Amino acid sequence: MQVADYIKTLKPYEGGKPIEELQRELNLNCDIIKLASNENPLGASKKAVEAIKNTVENINMYPDGDSYYLKLKLSKLLGVSSKNLIFGNGSDELLELIYKVFANEKDDEILYCYPTFIEYRILGKSYNKKLIELPLKDFKYDIDALTNAINSNTKIIFLNTPNNPTGTLIKYEEIELITEKAGKNCLVVVDEAYYEYCKNSKDYKEILDLYKKDNVIILRTFSKAYGLAGLRIGYGIANEKIIDYLNRVRPPFNVNILAQNGALAALDDVEHIKNSVDNNEEGKAYLYNEFEDMGIEYVKTYANFILFDSGKDAEFVYNELLKKGVIIRSMTGYGYKNYLRVTIGTKEENRIFIEKLREVLDV
Ligand SMILES: Cc1ncc(COP(=O)(O)O)c(C=O)c1O
């Protein structure tokens, strides 16, 4: 079988370890908690679950390929036209559509800072694109370096804010500057997967109006604060022309019927989002406090996870925590030797995580 080298050298995406897998591997007889994939620890909105149950009987039918009602509701909520919206099987799928449509000439370049969401790299390599990765500076996107690196070959720029795995924000003015420097032939993708967690912060300025520019797409998702990661649904907001191009390569029926109706109901459940964000703020304050007490350095986060320096080899800490039934993420693969990323959980999950971390680090 002939397979291109750029595919042979790819490493598959590694998500957080599933609870069942750890149970199988270590045969643990304690409860297992997973704080590894930035999922919502409060679960899905009850309204969404109800809507999904009510839809199950209809799964013999294809879904509405245009997500008409979902577009209608979201467009009203955001104050944009339905024509400015596109839904994907997770925002992951939208990243893929973006790669399909833009940057198809031989010398075209894709630009972003790293560490960031690893899919920009994996997908880029799978499409054999030329990736220009600049290091983060103090855990933040290095805006000076990025603007200097933009040239006539730059065709896609990924900006992830808050950035996964550091939790740091890119300022509105910085995004605006990049979009201006990028020019009309380069698409700037602003990935706001963790938007709901940062939107009330005094440090965050709403970026929605940037969708009107002719070279910007904003990505958001139902996987995080909405608690619907298992449904796979995310969306993009951009000018009509960009949405039109993306629709040309979008597979038919890419967003299933359960996802459409679950997301519709989740949009109504304002209280669930509020509770989720409140829980995150409380958990964040608790974890900061405990880290400080242990003398652990961490990066101030605007999302639902925290990057911290354990002071010991992160793989060791990760594996020791696994043995105690706590799944988080080691960041050694990102070049952060002693760093781990923990998702902010429920009050009880956070307490257990800290208890076990103290045992592992002996502090
Ligand atoms: C920054 C970022 N973008 C996109 C995604 C993918 O989200 P979705 O579940 O909508 O595909 C994630 C998931 O972890 C993420 O962290």
Coordinates of C-alpha atoms and ligand atoms in Angstrom, one line a residue:
M1 CA 0.0 0.0 0.0
Q2 CA 1.4 3.3 -1.0
V3 CA 1.0 6.0 1.6
A4 CA 2.7 9.5 1.5
D5 CA 5.5 10.1 4.0
Y6 CA 3.6 13.0 5.5
I7 CA 0.9 10.6 6.5
K8 CA 3.3 7.9 7.7
T9 CA 5.0 10.4 10.1
L10 CA 1.7 11.6 11.6
K11 CA 0.9 10.8 15.2
P12 CA -2.8 10.3 16.0
Y13 CA -4.5 12.8 18.3
E14 CA -4.3 11.6 21.9
G15 CA -7.2 12.7 24.0
G16 CA -7.5 12.5 27.8
K17 CA -7.5 8.9 29.0
P18 CA -11.1 7.6 29.3
I19 CA -12.2 6.4 32.7
E20 CA -13.1 2.9 31.4
E21 CA -9.6 2.5 29.9
L22 CA -7.9 3.3 33.2
Q23 CA -10.2 1.0 35.0
R24 CA -9.3 -1.8 32.6
E25 CA -5.6 -1.1 32.7
L26 CA -5.0 -0.8 36.4
N27 CA -8.0 -2.6 37.8
L28 CA -8.5 0.1 40.3
N29 CA -11.0 -0.4 43.1
C30 CA -11.3 3.3 43.9
D31 CA -13.5 5.9 42.2
I32 CA -11.8 7.5 39.2
I33 CA -12.1 11.1 38.3
K34 CA -11.2 12.6 34.9
L35 CA -10.0 16.2 34.7
A36 CA -8.2 15.7 31.4
S37 CA -10.3 16.9 28.5
N38 CA -11.8 20.3 29.7
E39 CA -15.3 18.8 29.8
N40 CA -18.1 20.4 31.8
P41 CA -18.0 18.6 35.3
L42 CA -21.7 19.6 35.9
G43 CA -22.7 17.5 32.8
A44 CA -25.1 18.5 30.1
S45 CA -28.0 20.8 30.5
K46 CA -31.1 18.8 31.6
K47 CA -33.1 20.6 28.9
A48 CA -30.7 19.4 26.3
V49 CA -30.9 15.8 27.6
E50 CA -34.7 16.0 27.5
A51 CA -34.6 17.3 23.9
I52 CA -32.2 14.5 22.9
K53 CA -34.5 11.9 24.4
N54 CA -37.5 13.3 22.6
T55 CA -35.5 13.2 19.3
V56 CA -34.3 9.6 19.6
E57 CA -37.4 8.2 18.0
N58 CA -36.6 10.2 14.8
I59 CA -33.2 8.9 14.2
N60 CA -34.4 6.9 11.2
M61 CA -34.6 10.2 9.3
Y62 CA -31.7 12.3 8.0
P63 CA -31.1 15.5 9.9
D64 CA -31.7 18.9 8.4
G65 CA -28.5 19.4 6.4
D66 CA -28.7 23.1 6.9
S67 CA -29.4 23.1 10.7
Y68 CA -32.2 25.6 9.9
Y69 CA -33.8 26.1 13.3
L70 CA -30.5 26.1 15.2
K71 CA -29.2 28.7 12.8
L72 CA -32.3 30.8 13.3
K73 CA -32.1 30.7 17.1
L74 CA -28.3 31.3 17.3
S75 CA -28.4 34.1 14.7
K76 CA -31.0 35.9 16.9
L77 CA -29.0 35.4 20.0
L78 CA -25.8 36.7 18.4
G79 CA -27.4 39.4 16.3
V80 CA -26.0 38.0 13.1
S81 CA -27.7 36.6 10.0
S82 CA -28.2 32.9 9.5
K83 CA -25.9 33.3 6.5
N84 CA -23.1 34.2 8.8
L85 CA -23.2 30.8 10.6
I86 CA -21.9 27.3 9.9
F87 CA -22.2 24.3 12.1
G88 CA -19.7 21.4 12.3
N89 CA -19.4 18.0 13.8
G90 CA -17.5 19.7 16.6
S91 CA -15.5 22.8 15.8
D92 CA -12.8 20.2 14.9
E93 CA -14.7 19.6 11.7
L94 CA -14.8 23.3 10.9
L95 CA -11.0 23.4 11.3
E96 CA -10.8 20.6 8.7
L97 CA -13.1 22.5 6.3
I98 CA -10.9 25.5 6.7
Y99 CA -7.9 23.5 5.8
K100 CA -9.7 22.1 2.7
V101 CA -10.7 25.5 1.4
F102 CA -7.8 27.8 2.2
A103 CA -4.0 27.6 1.6
N104 CA -4.0 25.2 -1.3
E105 CA -1.0 26.5 -3.3
K106 CA 2.5 24.9 -2.9
D107 CA 4.2 27.8 -1.0
D108 CA 1.2 28.7 1.2
E109 CA 1.9 28.9 4.9
I110 CA -0.1 28.4 8.0
L111 CA 0.9 30.5 11.0
Y112 CA 0.3 30.1 14.8
C113 CA 2.0 30.0 18.1
Y114 CA 2.8 26.8 19.9
P115 CA 1.9 25.2 22.3
T116 CA -1.7 25.6 21.3
F117 CA -4.6 23.3 20.3
I118 CA -2.7 20.4 18.8
E119 CA -5.3 19.8 16.0
Y120 CA -4.0 22.8 14.1
R121 CA -0.8 20.9 13.8
I122 CA -2.2 17.4 13.2
L123 CA -4.7 18.5 10.6
G124 CA -2.2 20.7 8.9
K125 CA 0.2 17.8 8.6
S126 CA -2.5 15.5 7.4
Y127 CA -3.2 18.0 4.5
N128 CA 0.6 18.3 3.9
K129 CA 0.5 22.1 4.6
K130 CA 3.5 24.2 5.5
L131 CA 3.2 25.0 9.2
I132 CA 5.0 27.9 10.7
E133 CA 5.0 27.5 14.5
L134 CA 6.3 30.3 16.7
P135 CA 7.0 29.8 20.4
L136 CA 4.6 31.3 22.9
K137 CA 6.1 34.1 25.0
D138 CA 5.4 33.9 28.7
F139 CA 2.7 31.3 27.9
K140 CA 1.0 33.8 25.6
Y141 CA 0.7 34.2 21.8
D142 CA 3.7 36.4 20.8
I143 CA 1.9 39.0 18.8
D144 CA 5.1 40.9 17.7
A145 CA 6.7 37.7 16.4
L146 CA 3.4 36.7 14.7
T147 CA 2.9 40.1 12.9
N148 CA 6.6 40.0 11.8
A149 CA 6.1 36.5 10.4
I150 CA 3.1 37.3 8.2
N151 CA 4.1 37.5 4.5
S152 CA 2.4 37.1 1.1
N153 CA 2.4 33.3 1.5
T154 CA 0.6 33.3 4.8
K155 CA -2.9 32.0 4.1
I156 CA -4.3 30.9 7.5
I157 CA -3.5 32.2 11.0
F158 CA -4.8 30.4 14.0
L159 CA -5.4 32.4 17.1
N160 CA -6.6 30.4 20.1
T161 CA -8.1 32.5 22.9
P162 CA -8.1 31.5 25.7
N163 CA -5.3 29.3 24.5
N164 CA -5.3 25.6 25.2
P165 CA -3.2 24.5 27.1
T166 CA -2.1 27.8 28.8
G167 CA -5.5 29.5 29.4
T168 CA -4.1 32.9 28.3
L169 CA -6.1 35.5 26.4
I170 CA -5.2 37.3 23.2
K171 CA -6.5 40.9 23.4
Y172 CA -9.1 42.3 21.1
E173 CA -6.6 45.0 19.8
E174 CA -4.0 42.3 19.1
I175 CA -6.5 40.2 17.1
E176 CA -7.5 43.3 15.2
L177 CA -3.9 44.1 14.5
I178 CA -3.3 40.6 13.1
T179 CA -6.4 40.7 10.9
E180 CA -5.2 44.0 9.4
K181 CA -1.6 42.8 8.9
A182 CA -3.0 39.5 7.4
G183 CA -4.8 41.3 4.6
K184 CA -7.6 40.0 2.4
N185 CA -5.8 36.9 1.2
C186 CA -5.2 35.4 4.6
L187 CA -7.9 33.9 6.8
V188 CA -7.6 34.6 10.5
V189 CA -9.3 31.9 12.6
V190 CA -10.1 33.0 16.1
D191 CA -10.8 29.8 18.1
E192 CA -12.9 30.7 21.1
A193 CA -13.8 27.2 22.3
Y194 CA -13.7 28.5 25.9
Y195 CA -15.5 31.7 25.2
E196 CA -18.3 31.3 27.9
Y197 CA -15.7 30.9 30.6
C198 CA -13.9 34.2 29.8
K199 CA -16.7 36.5 28.4
N200 CA -17.5 38.0 31.8
S201 CA -13.9 38.7 32.8
K202 CA -12.9 42.4 32.9
D203 CA -9.9 41.4 30.8
Y204 CA -12.0 40.2 27.9
K205 CA -13.4 42.4 25.2
E206 CA -16.1 40.9 23.0
I207 CA -14.7 40.1 19.6
L208 CA -17.9 39.1 17.8
D209 CA -18.0 42.2 15.6
L210 CA -14.8 41.1 13.9
Y211 CA -16.8 38.5 12.0
K212 CA -17.8 41.3 9.6
K213 CA -14.3 41.6 8.3
D214 CA -13.6 39.8 5.1
N215 CA -10.8 37.6 6.5
V216 CA -12.0 36.4 9.9
I217 CA -13.9 33.4 11.2
I218 CA -14.7 33.0 14.9
L219 CA -15.1 29.4 16.1
R220 CA -17.1 28.4 19.2
T221 CA -18.4 25.1 20.5
F222 CA -21.1 23.3 22.5
S223 CA -18.4 20.9 23.9
K224 CA -17.2 22.9 26.8
A225 CA -19.5 25.2 28.9
Y226 CA -22.6 23.7 27.3
G227 CA -21.5 20.2 28.3
L228 CA -22.2 18.6 25.0
A229 CA -18.8 17.2 24.0
G230 CA -20.2 13.8 23.3
L231 CA -22.7 15.1 20.8
R232 CA -20.1 16.8 18.6
I233 CA -21.3 20.2 17.6
G234 CA -19.5 23.5 17.1
Y235 CA -20.1 26.6 15.0
G236 CA -18.3 29.3 13.0
I237 CA -19.3 32.9 12.5
A238 CA -17.9 34.7 9.5
N239 CA -18.9 36.8 6.5
E240 CA -21.2 35.2 3.9
K241 CA -18.5 34.6 1.4
I242 CA -16.3 32.6 3.8
I243 CA -19.4 30.6 5.0
D244 CA -20.3 29.9 1.4
Y245 CA -16.9 28.5 0.6
L246 CA -16.9 26.3 3.7
N247 CA -20.4 25.0 2.8
R248 CA -19.1 23.8 -0.6
V249 CA -16.8 21.3 1.1
R250 CA -19.0 20.5 4.1
P251 CA -20.2 16.9 4.1
P252 CA -24.0 16.5 3.8
F253 CA -25.8 16.0 7.1
N254 CA -22.6 16.6 9.1
V255 CA -24.5 17.6 12.2
N256 CA -26.7 14.8 13.4
I257 CA -30.3 15.2 14.5
L258 CA -29.6 14.7 18.3
A259 CA -26.8 17.3 18.2
Q260 CA -29.1 19.9 16.5
N261 CA -32.0 19.5 18.9
G262 CA -29.7 19.1 22.0
A263 CA -27.9 22.3 21.1
L264 CA -31.2 24.1 20.4
A265 CA -32.4 23.3 23.9
A266 CA -29.0 24.0 25.5
L267 CA -29.1 27.6 24.1
D268 CA -32.3 28.1 26.2
D269 CA -30.7 26.9 29.4
V270 CA -29.1 30.1 30.5
E271 CA -29.1 28.9 34.1
H272 CA -27.0 25.9 33.3
I273 CA -24.3 28.0 31.7
K274 CA -24.4 30.4 34.6
N275 CA -24.0 27.5 37.1
S276 CA -21.2 26.0 35.0
V277 CA -19.3 29.3 34.9
D278 CA -19.9 30.0 38.6
N279 CA -18.6 26.5 39.5
N280 CA -15.5 27.1 37.3
E281 CA -14.8 30.4 39.1
E282 CA -15.1 28.9 42.5
G283 CA -13.0 25.9 41.5
K284 CA -10.4 28.2 40.0
A285 CA -10.1 30.2 43.2
Y286 CA -9.8 27.0 45.3
L287 CA -7.1 25.5 43.1
Y288 CA -5.1 28.7 42.9
N289 CA -5.2 28.9 46.7
E290 CA -4.0 25.3 47.1
F291 CA -1.3 25.6 44.5
E292 CA 0.0 28.7 46.3
D293 CA -0.1 26.8 49.6
M294 CA 2.0 24.0 48.0
G295 CA 4.4 26.5 46.4
I296 CA 3.3 25.4 42.9
E297 CA 3.5 27.9 40.1
Y298 CA 0.6 28.1 37.7
V299 CA -0.5 30.2 34.7
K300 CA -3.5 32.5 35.4
T301 CA -6.4 31.0 33.3
Y302 CA -9.4 32.4 31.5
A303 CA -10.7 29.0 30.6
N304 CA -11.8 25.8 32.5
F305 CA -8.3 24.3 33.0
I306 CA -5.1 25.3 34.6
L307 CA -1.5 24.8 33.5
F308 CA 0.8 24.2 36.5
D309 CA 4.5 23.5 37.2
S310 CA 4.6 20.4 39.4
G311 CA 8.4 20.9 40.0
K312 CA 8.8 17.2 39.1
D313 CA 8.9 15.2 35.9
A314 CA 5.3 15.6 34.6
E315 CA 5.1 12.0 33.3
F316 CA 6.0 10.7 36.7
V317 CA 3.3 12.9 38.4
Y318 CA 0.8 11.9 35.7
N319 CA 1.4 8.2 36.2
E320 CA 1.3 8.4 40.0
L321 CA -2.0 10.3 39.9
L322 CA -3.4 7.6 37.6
K323 CA -2.6 4.9 40.2
K324 CA -4.7 7.0 42.6
G325 CA -7.6 7.2 40.2
V326 CA -7.0 10.8 39.0
I327 CA -6.7 11.5 35.3
I328 CA -5.2 14.8 34.2
R329 CA -2.8 15.7 31.3
S330 CA 1.0 15.7 31.2
M331 CA 2.4 18.5 29.0
T332 CA 5.8 17.0 28.3
G333 CA 4.7 16.3 24.8
Y334 CA 4.3 20.0 24.3
G335 CA 7.8 20.6 25.5
Y336 CA 6.7 21.6 29.1
K337 CA 8.8 19.1 31.1
N338 CA 7.3 19.6 34.5
Y339 CA 4.0 20.9 33.6
L340 CA 0.5 19.4 33.7
R341 CA -2.9 20.6 32.8
V342 CA -5.9 20.0 35.0
T343 CA -9.5 20.7 34.1
I344 CA -11.4 22.5 36.8
G345 CA -13.9 20.0 38.2
T346 CA -16.7 19.9 40.7
K347 CA -15.9 21.0 44.3
E348 CA -15.4 17.3 45.3
E349 CA -13.3 16.4 42.2
N350 CA -11.0 19.4 42.9
R351 CA -10.7 18.4 46.5
I352 CA -9.7 14.8 45.6
F353 CA -7.3 16.0 42.9
I354 CA -5.5 18.3 45.5
E355 CA -5.5 15.5 48.1
K356 CA -3.8 13.0 45.6
L357 CA -1.5 15.6 44.2
R358 CA -0.2 16.4 47.7
E359 CA 0.4 12.7 48.3
V360 CA 2.3 12.4 45.0
L361 CA 4.4 15.5 45.5
D362 CA 4.7 14.9 49.3
V363 CA 3.7 18.5 50.2
Ligands
LIG1 C1 -9.0 25.3 21.5 C2 -9.9 24.2 21.1 N1 -10.5 24.3 19.9 C3 -11.4 23.4 19.5 C4 -11.6 22.2 20.2 C5 -12.5 21.2 19.7 O1 -13.8 21.3 20.1 P1 -15.0 20.5 19.5 O2 -15.3 19.5 20.6 O3 -16.0 21.5 19.2 O4 -14.5 19.8 18.3 C6 -11.0 22.1 21.5 C7 -11.2 20.9 22.3 O5 -10.6 20.6 23.2 C8 -10.1 23.1 21.9 O6 -9.5 23.0 23.1

